[in-house]
């Protein structure tokens, strides 16, 4: 299926590894011209090489800072597509987190996406095409106790997007959130290790437990996530907006 994305431009944040990179690869495969960002130059350069033909620029930038976002926007001032992403906040007992921890989480997982949307959405409205995809988490749908920082910050972004998406839809600008379940990425490895440490068990035991609880008995593959992102950015997806699409192999047991 042709997604009619050839020649479109996209900013993909936090795209040197994992889910962000998978989104960039999928969009690049559809002929989108990309500007990708991450903080560490080496993995970023490796990702740019892998995505090769379609990476217009790879910007070493921390999207949680104003300066990082400015450099990204200088490289691509009028993107047709914006994929918001950043590292997730640390897991742990909320009693141990202070104001600074909360500000960092809110900066990364709520304010940075909102600032980038603010900087790009009016251009999308004027051009009558825009796609914003925010990578959030399954924990938005089913919050997990030890991910309190993530639950709080991402719920804020989700609420904001719910309102904004309805106010720009008539201009063929859509805003959706993709909620990853458990995908095979570096972040997952770190979470499994934290979970094992926290419960005094082996990583292998914790991993088996999670796999057994998932209806597919496996972790998600980043390319499956990237494909969903590319579809949400397609011309065909113009009637899908304000949604929270959970991609978790059916792990969430609720009816809706
Ligand atoms: P990952 O494999 O650790 O990759 C994170 C990517 O983000 C890297 O490219 C990293 O590069 C970049 N990054 C992190 N902070 C950044 C910042 N401030 N500015 C720019 N780039 C930044 O993580 P992932 O698994 O793909 O996860 C992506 C998001 O989905 C995270 O928010 C995570 O919490 C969420 N999530 C993931 C899962 C899962 O199963 N994988 C489940 C639920 C939610 P640098 O470090 O070089 O900047």
Short mmCIF file of C-alpha atoms and ligand atoms in Angstrom, two decimals:
data_model
loop_
_atom_site.label_atom_id
_atom_site.label_comp_id
_atom_site.label_asym_id
_atom_site.label_seq_id
_atom_site.Cartn_x
_atom_site.Cartn_y
_atom_site.Cartn_z
CA UNK A 1 0.00 0.00 0.00
CA UNK A 2 1.32 3.45 -0.90
CA UNK A 3 1.09 5.73 2.14
CA UNK A 4 1.60 8.83 -0.06
CA UNK A 5 4.46 10.06 2.11
CA UNK A 6 7.16 10.37 -0.56
CA UNK A 7 8.83 13.77 -0.30
CA UNK A 8 7.26 14.62 3.05
CA UNK A 9 9.60 15.86 5.78
CA UNK A 10 9.80 14.55 9.33
CA UNK A 11 11.50 15.26 12.61
CA UNK A 12 11.97 12.07 14.59
CA UNK A 13 13.16 12.65 18.15
CA UNK A 14 15.26 10.21 20.15
CA UNK A 15 15.87 8.16 17.04
CA UNK A 16 19.33 6.63 17.41
CA UNK A 17 18.04 3.45 19.08
CA UNK A 18 14.93 1.47 19.86
CA UNK A 19 11.46 2.66 19.01
CA UNK A 20 12.44 6.11 17.73
CA UNK A 21 14.90 4.56 15.30
CA UNK A 22 12.27 2.05 14.19
CA UNK A 23 9.87 4.91 13.42
CA UNK A 24 12.60 6.71 11.45
CA UNK A 25 13.41 3.55 9.51
CA UNK A 26 9.76 2.96 8.64
CA UNK A 27 9.19 6.55 7.56
CA UNK A 28 12.45 6.55 5.59
CA UNK A 29 11.24 3.40 3.85
CA UNK A 30 8.14 5.31 2.77
CA UNK A 31 10.28 8.00 1.13
CA UNK A 32 10.11 10.60 3.92
CA UNK A 33 13.05 13.00 4.26
CA UNK A 34 14.23 12.75 7.85
CA UNK A 35 15.88 14.86 10.49
CA UNK A 36 16.69 12.63 13.43
CA UNK A 37 17.97 13.53 16.89
CA UNK A 38 19.52 11.96 19.97
CA UNK A 39 22.06 13.14 22.52
CA UNK A 40 25.04 10.82 21.93
CA UNK A 41 26.70 11.43 18.56
CA UNK A 42 28.05 7.91 17.97
CA UNK A 43 24.85 5.86 18.09
CA UNK A 44 23.18 8.71 16.21
CA UNK A 45 25.74 8.56 13.41
CA UNK A 46 25.31 4.76 13.25
CA UNK A 47 21.52 5.15 12.99
CA UNK A 48 21.91 7.81 10.30
CA UNK A 49 24.10 5.41 8.33
CA UNK A 50 21.55 2.61 8.73
CA UNK A 51 18.69 4.85 7.57
CA UNK A 52 21.19 6.31 5.10
CA UNK A 53 19.40 7.40 1.97
CA UNK A 54 16.71 9.33 3.78
CA UNK A 55 18.48 11.06 6.63
CA UNK A 56 18.86 14.69 5.65
CA UNK A 57 20.44 15.54 8.99
CA UNK A 58 21.29 13.82 12.25
CA UNK A 59 21.35 16.39 15.02
CA UNK A 60 23.06 15.64 18.33
CA UNK A 61 20.50 17.30 20.56
CA UNK A 62 18.82 16.83 23.91
CA UNK A 63 15.16 17.40 23.12
CA UNK A 64 14.42 18.27 26.74
CA UNK A 65 16.41 21.50 26.36
CA UNK A 66 15.35 24.64 24.53
CA UNK A 67 18.73 24.79 22.79
CA UNK A 68 18.43 21.16 21.59
CA UNK A 69 14.95 21.76 20.21
CA UNK A 70 16.11 24.98 18.52
CA UNK A 71 18.89 23.15 16.66
CA UNK A 72 16.46 20.48 15.57
CA UNK A 73 13.97 23.06 14.30
CA UNK A 74 16.74 25.01 12.55
CA UNK A 75 17.52 21.84 10.59
CA UNK A 76 13.83 21.26 9.76
CA UNK A 77 11.70 24.34 10.46
CA UNK A 78 8.53 23.10 8.72
CA UNK A 79 8.14 19.35 9.16
CA UNK A 80 5.05 17.58 7.82
CA UNK A 81 5.54 14.89 10.45
CA UNK A 82 6.73 15.13 14.04
CA UNK A 83 7.51 12.02 16.07
CA UNK A 84 8.00 12.95 19.71
CA UNK A 85 10.10 10.67 21.84
CA UNK A 86 12.66 10.80 24.68
CA UNK A 87 14.05 8.43 27.24
CA UNK A 88 11.66 7.30 29.94
CA UNK A 89 12.18 8.46 33.53
CA UNK A 90 13.76 6.11 36.05
CA UNK A 91 11.65 3.53 37.84
CA UNK A 92 11.47 3.41 41.62
CA UNK A 93 9.65 4.16 44.84
CA UNK A 94 8.01 7.60 44.55
CA UNK A 95 9.07 8.39 48.12
CA UNK A 96 12.64 8.60 46.88
CA UNK A 97 11.88 11.11 44.09
CA UNK A 98 12.09 14.84 44.71
CA UNK A 99 11.05 17.95 42.80
CA UNK A 100 14.10 17.78 40.47
CA UNK A 101 13.22 14.22 39.44
CA UNK A 102 9.65 15.27 38.67
CA UNK A 103 10.76 18.31 36.67
CA UNK A 104 13.12 16.12 34.60
CA UNK A 105 10.34 13.61 33.89
CA UNK A 106 7.85 16.33 32.98
CA UNK A 107 10.44 18.07 30.78
CA UNK A 108 11.19 14.87 28.84
CA UNK A 109 7.81 13.22 28.59
CA UNK A 110 5.39 16.13 28.59
CA UNK A 111 6.88 19.59 27.99
CA UNK A 112 9.40 18.75 25.23
CA UNK A 113 6.67 17.21 23.01
CA UNK A 114 4.33 20.14 23.74
CA UNK A 115 7.04 22.68 22.84
CA UNK A 116 7.84 20.90 19.57
CA UNK A 117 4.14 20.68 18.71
CA UNK A 118 3.82 24.40 19.48
CA UNK A 119 6.70 25.21 17.14
CA UNK A 120 5.43 23.15 14.20
CA UNK A 121 1.66 22.85 14.24
CA UNK A 122 0.71 26.20 12.74
CA UNK A 123 2.83 25.40 9.66
CA UNK A 124 1.07 22.04 9.39
CA UNK A 125 -2.31 23.77 9.63
CA UNK A 126 -1.32 26.29 6.94
CA UNK A 127 -0.15 23.49 4.59
CA UNK A 128 -3.28 21.41 5.33
CA UNK A 129 -1.22 18.34 6.22
CA UNK A 130 0.35 17.35 9.49
CA UNK A 131 0.97 14.22 11.50
CA UNK A 132 2.16 14.20 15.09
CA UNK A 133 2.90 10.89 16.78
CA UNK A 134 3.92 10.84 20.43
CA UNK A 135 5.60 7.74 21.79
CA UNK A 136 4.22 7.26 25.30
CA UNK A 137 3.72 3.97 27.16
CA UNK A 138 1.33 1.16 27.97
CA UNK A 139 1.58 2.56 31.49
CA UNK A 140 -0.71 5.41 30.38
CA UNK A 141 -3.52 2.87 30.00
CA UNK A 142 -2.57 0.68 32.96
CA UNK A 143 -0.24 2.60 35.28
CA UNK A 144 2.45 0.62 37.07
CA UNK A 145 3.38 1.53 40.65
CA UNK A 146 7.13 1.63 40.25
CA UNK A 147 6.88 3.85 37.14
CA UNK A 148 5.29 6.78 38.98
CA UNK A 149 7.35 9.48 37.24
CA UNK A 150 6.41 8.09 33.84
CA UNK A 151 2.73 7.62 34.76
CA UNK A 152 2.42 11.21 35.95
CA UNK A 153 4.30 12.98 33.15
CA UNK A 154 2.78 10.96 30.31
CA UNK A 155 -0.76 11.36 31.66
CA UNK A 156 -0.21 15.13 31.39
CA UNK A 157 0.82 14.87 27.73
CA UNK A 158 -2.08 12.53 26.99
CA UNK A 159 -4.59 14.97 28.44
CA UNK A 160 -3.11 17.89 26.53
CA UNK A 161 -3.12 16.01 23.22
CA UNK A 162 -6.73 14.87 23.69
CA UNK A 163 -7.86 18.49 23.64
CA UNK A 164 -5.50 19.87 21.01
CA UNK A 165 -6.04 17.07 18.48
CA UNK A 166 -9.73 17.91 18.14
CA UNK A 167 -9.03 21.57 17.52
CA UNK A 168 -6.72 21.02 14.52
CA UNK A 169 -8.36 18.00 12.84
CA UNK A 170 -10.30 20.05 10.27
CA UNK A 171 -6.95 21.05 8.74
CA UNK A 172 -5.87 17.45 8.09
CA UNK A 173 -3.52 17.63 11.06
CA UNK A 174 -3.71 14.59 13.31
CA UNK A 175 -2.13 13.95 16.69
CA UNK A 176 -2.00 10.44 18.10
CA UNK A 177 -0.12 8.61 20.81
CA UNK A 178 1.50 5.23 20.35
CA UNK A 179 1.64 3.21 23.57
CA UNK A 180 4.38 0.55 23.49
CA UNK A 181 3.96 -2.55 25.60
CA UNK A 182 7.19 -4.51 26.00
CA UNK A 183 9.47 -4.11 23.01
CA UNK A 184 12.95 -5.52 22.54
CA UNK A 185 15.06 -2.40 23.10
CA UNK A 186 17.84 -1.18 25.40
CA UNK A 187 15.22 0.47 27.60
CA UNK A 188 13.48 -2.88 28.08
CA UNK A 189 16.76 -4.51 29.12
CA UNK A 190 17.27 -1.79 31.73
CA UNK A 191 13.69 -2.17 33.01
CA UNK A 192 14.03 -5.94 33.31
CA UNK A 193 17.25 -5.53 35.26
CA UNK A 194 15.60 -2.98 37.59
CA UNK A 195 12.63 -5.26 38.09
CA UNK A 196 14.89 -8.24 38.87
CA UNK A 197 16.98 -6.21 41.30
CA UNK A 198 13.89 -4.79 42.99
CA UNK A 199 12.38 -8.22 43.53
CA UNK A 200 15.64 -10.04 44.34
CA UNK A 201 15.29 -12.45 41.41
CA UNK A 202 17.29 -13.36 38.31
CA UNK A 203 16.69 -11.33 35.14
CA UNK A 204 15.95 -14.60 33.30
CA UNK A 205 13.18 -15.49 35.75
CA UNK A 206 11.56 -12.06 35.50
CA UNK A 207 11.82 -12.19 31.70
CA UNK A 208 10.15 -15.62 31.52
CA UNK A 209 7.36 -14.39 33.78
CA UNK A 210 6.62 -11.40 31.54
CA UNK A 211 6.76 -13.50 28.39
CA UNK A 212 4.39 -16.08 29.89
CA UNK A 213 1.91 -13.32 30.80
CA UNK A 214 1.80 -11.93 27.26
CA UNK A 215 -0.77 -13.58 24.93
CA UNK A 216 1.83 -13.66 22.13
CA UNK A 217 4.49 -15.17 24.48
CA UNK A 218 7.06 -12.78 23.03
CA UNK A 219 8.26 -9.20 23.16
CA UNK A 220 7.33 -6.71 20.48
CA UNK A 221 9.74 -6.09 17.62
CA UNK A 222 10.68 -2.45 17.08
CA UNK A 223 9.90 -2.73 13.36
CA UNK A 224 6.29 -3.62 14.24
CA UNK A 225 6.10 -0.38 16.18
CA UNK A 226 7.70 1.60 13.35
CA UNK A 227 5.16 0.24 10.88
CA UNK A 228 2.28 1.46 13.06
CA UNK A 229 3.90 4.89 13.24
CA UNK A 230 4.24 5.05 9.45
CA UNK A 231 0.57 4.12 9.04
CA UNK A 232 -0.55 6.84 11.46
CA UNK A 233 1.46 9.30 9.36
CA UNK A 234 -0.05 8.12 6.09
CA UNK A 235 -2.57 9.95 3.93
CA UNK A 236 -5.00 7.10 4.66
CA UNK A 237 -4.94 7.78 8.42
CA UNK A 238 -6.35 11.30 8.19
CA UNK A 239 -9.56 10.28 10.04
CA UNK A 240 -7.64 8.85 13.01
CA UNK A 241 -6.83 11.49 15.60
CA UNK A 242 -6.71 11.95 19.36
CA UNK A 243 -6.20 8.23 19.80
CA UNK A 244 -4.03 6.19 22.14
CA UNK A 245 -2.99 3.10 20.26
CA UNK A 246 -1.75 0.36 22.55
CA UNK A 247 0.70 -2.06 20.89
CA UNK A 248 1.29 -4.72 23.51
CA UNK A 249 0.51 -8.14 22.04
CA UNK A 250 -2.85 -8.11 23.83
CA UNK A 251 -1.33 -7.87 27.31
CA UNK A 252 -3.85 -5.26 28.48
CA UNK A 253 -6.86 -7.34 29.50
CA UNK A 254 -9.59 -4.66 29.41
CA UNK A 255 -12.52 -4.59 26.99
CA UNK A 256 -11.67 -1.08 25.73
P1 LIG B 1 15.91 3.13 24.14
O1 LIG B 1 16.12 1.88 23.38
O2 LIG B 1 16.61 3.33 25.43
O3 LIG B 1 16.24 4.35 23.17
C1 LIG B 1 16.07 5.65 23.62
C2 LIG B 1 16.46 6.62 22.52
O4 LIG B 1 16.14 7.92 22.94
C3 LIG B 1 17.95 6.64 22.24
O5 LIG B 1 18.12 6.89 20.86
C4 LIG B 1 18.44 7.82 23.08
O6 LIG B 1 19.69 8.31 22.61
C5 LIG B 1 17.29 8.79 22.86
N1 LIG B 1 17.09 9.81 23.89
C6 LIG B 1 16.84 9.59 25.20
N2 LIG B 1 16.68 10.77 25.82
C7 LIG B 1 16.82 11.74 24.89
C8 LIG B 1 16.78 13.14 24.93
N3 LIG B 1 16.57 13.80 26.07
N4 LIG B 1 16.96 13.84 23.79
C9 LIG B 1 17.20 13.20 22.63
N5 LIG B 1 17.25 11.86 22.54
C10 LIG B 1 17.07 11.13 23.66
O7 LIG B 1 14.35 3.33 24.49
P2 LIG B 1 13.05 2.74 23.79
O8 LIG B 1 12.77 1.40 24.35
O9 LIG B 1 13.12 2.92 22.34
O10 LIG B 1 11.93 3.69 24.43
C11 LIG B 1 11.48 4.87 23.81
C12 LIG B 1 10.39 5.46 24.70
O11 LIG B 1 9.32 4.52 24.82
C13 LIG B 1 10.88 5.76 26.12
O12 LIG B 1 10.27 6.93 26.59
C14 LIG B 1 10.38 4.57 26.90
O13 LIG B 1 10.18 4.84 28.26
C15 LIG B 1 9.07 4.27 26.20
N6 LIG B 1 8.64 2.89 26.41
C16 LIG B 1 9.37 1.85 25.92
C17 LIG B 1 8.92 0.55 26.16
C18 LIG B 1 9.68 -0.66 25.62
O14 LIG B 1 9.25 -1.79 25.84
N7 LIG B 1 10.78 -0.49 24.93
C19 LIG B 1 7.76 0.33 26.88
C20 LIG B 1 7.05 1.41 27.36
C21 LIG B 1 7.48 2.70 27.12
P3 LIG B 1 20.66 9.16 23.57
O15 LIG B 1 20.68 8.45 24.88
O16 LIG B 1 21.96 9.18 22.85
O17 LIG B 1 20.04 10.52 23.65
#
